[in-house]
CSV table of N, CA and C in Angstrom, one decimal:
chain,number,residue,atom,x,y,z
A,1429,UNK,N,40.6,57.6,69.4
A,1429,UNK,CA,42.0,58.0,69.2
A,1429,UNK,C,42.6,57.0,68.2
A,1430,UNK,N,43.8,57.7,67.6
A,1430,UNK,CA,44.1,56.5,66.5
A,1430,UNK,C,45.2,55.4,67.3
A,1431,UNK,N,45.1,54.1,67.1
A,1431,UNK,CA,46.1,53.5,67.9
A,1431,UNK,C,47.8,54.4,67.6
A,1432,UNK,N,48.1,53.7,68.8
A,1432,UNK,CA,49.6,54.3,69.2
A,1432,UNK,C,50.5,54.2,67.6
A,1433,UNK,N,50.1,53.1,66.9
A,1433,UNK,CA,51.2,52.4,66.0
A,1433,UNK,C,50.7,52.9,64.6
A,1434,UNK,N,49.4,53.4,64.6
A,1434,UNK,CA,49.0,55.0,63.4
A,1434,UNK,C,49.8,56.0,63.3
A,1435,UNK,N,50.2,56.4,62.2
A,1435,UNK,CA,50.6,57.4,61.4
A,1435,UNK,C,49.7,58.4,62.1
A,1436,UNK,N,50.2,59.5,62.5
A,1436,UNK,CA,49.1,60.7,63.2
A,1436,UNK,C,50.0,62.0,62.3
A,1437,UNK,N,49.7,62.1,61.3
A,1437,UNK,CA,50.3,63.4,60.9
A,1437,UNK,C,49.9,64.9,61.3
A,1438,UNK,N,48.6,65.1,61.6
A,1438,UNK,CA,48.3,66.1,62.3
A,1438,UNK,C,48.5,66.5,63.8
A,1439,UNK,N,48.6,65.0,64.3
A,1439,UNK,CA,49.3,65.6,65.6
A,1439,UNK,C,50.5,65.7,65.9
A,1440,UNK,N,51.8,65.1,64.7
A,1440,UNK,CA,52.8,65.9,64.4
A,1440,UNK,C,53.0,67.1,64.0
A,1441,UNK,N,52.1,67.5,63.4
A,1441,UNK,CA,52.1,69.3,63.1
A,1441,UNK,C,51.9,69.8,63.5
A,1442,UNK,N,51.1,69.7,64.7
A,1442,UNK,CA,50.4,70.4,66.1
A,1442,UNK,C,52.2,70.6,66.9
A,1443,UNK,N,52.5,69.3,66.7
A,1443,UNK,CA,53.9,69.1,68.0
A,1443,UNK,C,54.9,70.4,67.6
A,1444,UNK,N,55.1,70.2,65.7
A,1444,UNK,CA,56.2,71.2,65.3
A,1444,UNK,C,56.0,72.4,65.9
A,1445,UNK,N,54.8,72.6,65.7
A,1445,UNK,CA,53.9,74.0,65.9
A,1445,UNK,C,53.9,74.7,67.3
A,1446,UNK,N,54.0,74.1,68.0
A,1446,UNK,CA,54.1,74.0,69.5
A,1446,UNK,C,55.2,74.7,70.3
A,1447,UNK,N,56.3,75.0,69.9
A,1447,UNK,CA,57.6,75.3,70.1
A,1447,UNK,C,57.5,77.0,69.5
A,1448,UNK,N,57.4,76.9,68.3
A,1448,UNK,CA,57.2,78.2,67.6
A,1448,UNK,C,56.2,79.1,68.0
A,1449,UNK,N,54.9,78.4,69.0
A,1449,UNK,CA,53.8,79.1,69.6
A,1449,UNK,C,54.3,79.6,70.8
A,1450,UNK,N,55.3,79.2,71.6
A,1450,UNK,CA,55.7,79.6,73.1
A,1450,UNK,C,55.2,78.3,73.7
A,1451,UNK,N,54.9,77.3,73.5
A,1451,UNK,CA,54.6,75.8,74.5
A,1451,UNK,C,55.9,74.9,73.8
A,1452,UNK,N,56.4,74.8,75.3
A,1452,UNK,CA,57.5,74.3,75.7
A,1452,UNK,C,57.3,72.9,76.4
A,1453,UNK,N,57.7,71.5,76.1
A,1453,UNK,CA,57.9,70.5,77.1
A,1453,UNK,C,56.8,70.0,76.5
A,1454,UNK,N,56.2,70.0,75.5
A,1454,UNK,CA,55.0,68.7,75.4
A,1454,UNK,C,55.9,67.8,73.9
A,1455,UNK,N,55.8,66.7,74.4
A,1455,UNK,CA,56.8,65.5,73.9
A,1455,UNK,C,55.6,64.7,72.5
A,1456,UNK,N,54.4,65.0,72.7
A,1456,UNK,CA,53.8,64.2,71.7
A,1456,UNK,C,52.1,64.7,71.8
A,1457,UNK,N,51.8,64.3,70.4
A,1457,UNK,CA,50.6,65.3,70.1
A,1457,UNK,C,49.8,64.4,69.7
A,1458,UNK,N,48.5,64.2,69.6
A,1458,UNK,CA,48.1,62.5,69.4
A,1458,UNK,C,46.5,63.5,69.1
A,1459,UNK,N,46.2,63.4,67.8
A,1459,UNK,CA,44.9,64.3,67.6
A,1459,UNK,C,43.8,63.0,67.5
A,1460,UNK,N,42.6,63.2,67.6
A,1460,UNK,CA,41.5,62.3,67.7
A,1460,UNK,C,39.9,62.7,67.9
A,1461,UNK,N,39.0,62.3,68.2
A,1461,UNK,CA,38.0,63.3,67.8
A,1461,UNK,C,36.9,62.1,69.2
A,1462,UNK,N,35.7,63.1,69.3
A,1462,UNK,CA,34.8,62.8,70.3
A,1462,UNK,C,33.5,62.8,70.2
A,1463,UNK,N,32.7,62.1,70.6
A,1463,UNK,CA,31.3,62.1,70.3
A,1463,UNK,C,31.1,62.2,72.1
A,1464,UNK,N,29.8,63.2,71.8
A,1464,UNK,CA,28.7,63.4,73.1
A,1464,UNK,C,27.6,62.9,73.4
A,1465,UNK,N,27.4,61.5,74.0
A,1465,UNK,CA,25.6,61.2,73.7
A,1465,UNK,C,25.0,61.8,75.3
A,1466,UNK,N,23.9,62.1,74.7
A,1466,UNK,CA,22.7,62.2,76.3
A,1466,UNK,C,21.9,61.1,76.0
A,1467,UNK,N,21.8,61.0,77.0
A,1467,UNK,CA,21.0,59.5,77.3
A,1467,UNK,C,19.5,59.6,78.4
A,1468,UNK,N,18.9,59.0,77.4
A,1468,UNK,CA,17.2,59.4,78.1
A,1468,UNK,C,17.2,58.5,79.9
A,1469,UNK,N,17.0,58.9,81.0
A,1469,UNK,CA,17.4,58.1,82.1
A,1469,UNK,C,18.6,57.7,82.4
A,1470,UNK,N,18.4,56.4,83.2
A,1470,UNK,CA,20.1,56.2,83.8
A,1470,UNK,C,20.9,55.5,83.1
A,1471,UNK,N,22.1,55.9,83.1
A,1471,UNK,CA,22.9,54.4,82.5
A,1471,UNK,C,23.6,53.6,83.4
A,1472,UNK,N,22.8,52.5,83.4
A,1472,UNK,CA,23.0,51.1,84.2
A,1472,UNK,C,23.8,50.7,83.4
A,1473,UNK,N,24.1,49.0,83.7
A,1473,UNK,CA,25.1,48.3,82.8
A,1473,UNK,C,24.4,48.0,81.4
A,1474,UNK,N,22.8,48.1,81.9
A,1474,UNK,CA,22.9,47.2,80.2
A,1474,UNK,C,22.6,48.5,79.3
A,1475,UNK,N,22.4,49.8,79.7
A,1475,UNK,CA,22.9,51.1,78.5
A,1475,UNK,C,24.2,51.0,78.3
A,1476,UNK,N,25.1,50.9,79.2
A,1476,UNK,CA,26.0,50.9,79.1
A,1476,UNK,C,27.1,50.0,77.9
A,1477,UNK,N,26.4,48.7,78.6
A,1477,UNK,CA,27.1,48.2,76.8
A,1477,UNK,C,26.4,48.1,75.9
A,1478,UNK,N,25.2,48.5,75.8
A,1478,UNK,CA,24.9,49.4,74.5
A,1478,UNK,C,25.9,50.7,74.0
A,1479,UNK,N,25.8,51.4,74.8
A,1479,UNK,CA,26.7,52.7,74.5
A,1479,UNK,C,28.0,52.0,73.6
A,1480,UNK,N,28.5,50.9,74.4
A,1480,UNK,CA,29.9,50.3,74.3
A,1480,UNK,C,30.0,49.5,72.7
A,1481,UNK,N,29.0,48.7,72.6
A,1481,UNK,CA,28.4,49.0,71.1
A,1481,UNK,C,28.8,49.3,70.5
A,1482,UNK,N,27.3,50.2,70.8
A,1482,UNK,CA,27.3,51.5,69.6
A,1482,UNK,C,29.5,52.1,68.7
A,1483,UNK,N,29.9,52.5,70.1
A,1483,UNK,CA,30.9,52.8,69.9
A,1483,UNK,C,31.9,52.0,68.8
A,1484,UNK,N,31.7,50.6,69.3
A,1484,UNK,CA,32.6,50.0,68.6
A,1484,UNK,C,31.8,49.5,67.4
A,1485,UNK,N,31.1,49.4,66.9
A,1485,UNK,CA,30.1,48.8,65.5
A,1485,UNK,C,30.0,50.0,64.5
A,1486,UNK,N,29.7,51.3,65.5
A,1486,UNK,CA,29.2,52.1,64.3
A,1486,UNK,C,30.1,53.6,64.4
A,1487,UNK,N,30.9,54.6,65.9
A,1487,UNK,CA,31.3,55.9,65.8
A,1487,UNK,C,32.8,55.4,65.8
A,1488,UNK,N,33.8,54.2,66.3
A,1488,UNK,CA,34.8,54.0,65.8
A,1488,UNK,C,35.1,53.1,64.9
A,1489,UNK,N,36.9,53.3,64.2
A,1489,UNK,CA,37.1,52.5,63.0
A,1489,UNK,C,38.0,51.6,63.8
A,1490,UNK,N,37.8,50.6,64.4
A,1490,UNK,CA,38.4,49.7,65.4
A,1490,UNK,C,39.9,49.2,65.0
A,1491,UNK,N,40.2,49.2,63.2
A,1491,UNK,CA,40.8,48.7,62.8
A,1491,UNK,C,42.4,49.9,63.0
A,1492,UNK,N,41.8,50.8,63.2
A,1492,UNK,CA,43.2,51.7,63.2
A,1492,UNK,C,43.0,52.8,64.4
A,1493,UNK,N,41.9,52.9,65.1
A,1493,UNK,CA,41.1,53.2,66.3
A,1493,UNK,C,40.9,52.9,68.1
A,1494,UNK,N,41.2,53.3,68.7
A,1494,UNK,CA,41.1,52.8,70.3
A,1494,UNK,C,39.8,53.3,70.5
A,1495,UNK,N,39.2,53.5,71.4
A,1495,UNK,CA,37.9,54.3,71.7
A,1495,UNK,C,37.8,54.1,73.7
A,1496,UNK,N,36.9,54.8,74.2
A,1496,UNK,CA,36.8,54.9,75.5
A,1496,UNK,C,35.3,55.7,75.6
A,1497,UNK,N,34.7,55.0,76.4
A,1497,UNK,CA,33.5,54.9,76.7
A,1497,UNK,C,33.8,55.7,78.5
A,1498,UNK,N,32.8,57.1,78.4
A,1498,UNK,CA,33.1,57.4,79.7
A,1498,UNK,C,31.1,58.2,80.2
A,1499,UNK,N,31.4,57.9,81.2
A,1499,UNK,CA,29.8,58.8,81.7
A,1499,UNK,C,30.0,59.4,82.9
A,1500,UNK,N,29.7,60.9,82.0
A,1500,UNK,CA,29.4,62.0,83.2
A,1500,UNK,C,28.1,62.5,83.5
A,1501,UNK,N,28.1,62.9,85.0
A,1501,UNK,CA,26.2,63.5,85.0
A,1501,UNK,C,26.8,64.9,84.8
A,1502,UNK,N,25.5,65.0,83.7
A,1502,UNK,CA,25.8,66.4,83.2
A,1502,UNK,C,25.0,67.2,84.8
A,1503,UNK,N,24.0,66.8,85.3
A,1503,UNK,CA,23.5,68.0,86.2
A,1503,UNK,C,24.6,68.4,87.9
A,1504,UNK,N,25.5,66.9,87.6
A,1504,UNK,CA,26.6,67.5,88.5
A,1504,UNK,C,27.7,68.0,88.1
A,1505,UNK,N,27.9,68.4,86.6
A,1505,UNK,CA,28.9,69.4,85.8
A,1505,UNK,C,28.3,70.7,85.7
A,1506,UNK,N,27.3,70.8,85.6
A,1506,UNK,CA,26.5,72.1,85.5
A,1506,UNK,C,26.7,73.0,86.3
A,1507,UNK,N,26.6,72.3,88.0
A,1507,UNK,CA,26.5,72.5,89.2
A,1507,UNK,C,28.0,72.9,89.4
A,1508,UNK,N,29.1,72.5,88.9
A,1508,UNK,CA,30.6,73.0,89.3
A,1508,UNK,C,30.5,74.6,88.7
């Protein structure tokens, strides 16, 4: 996500747009993008800050960017 203190012009457009679509009451639109990894085995701590890494070295721009590192088991999402 872009930090708070970025220019987000597309999730201002989304905001104007919002009103004119019939959605009422959302105060701020904050656009950002996501990466999915699968991961061969478990992620213990030390995948983990690998993953955390990776994130920050090479899929975010740290300089104008936040990021969040999250793990779900896909075979207990499947199962919902």
């Amino acid at each position: 996500m872009l930090k708070p203190e970025i220019l987000d012009p597309q999730g201002q457009a989304v905001q104007r747009a919002l009103p004119r679509l019939g959605f009422e009451g959302v105060s701020d639109v904050r656009q950002g993008k996501r990466f999915e990894l699968e991961v061969d085995g478990p992620v213990d701590d030390s995948a983990l800050a690998r993953i955390h890494e990776l994130a920050e070295s090479f899929l975010a721009n740290t300089v104008i960017e936040d990021f969040t590192v999250k793990v779900e088991d896909v075979k207990a999402e499947a199962g919902k």
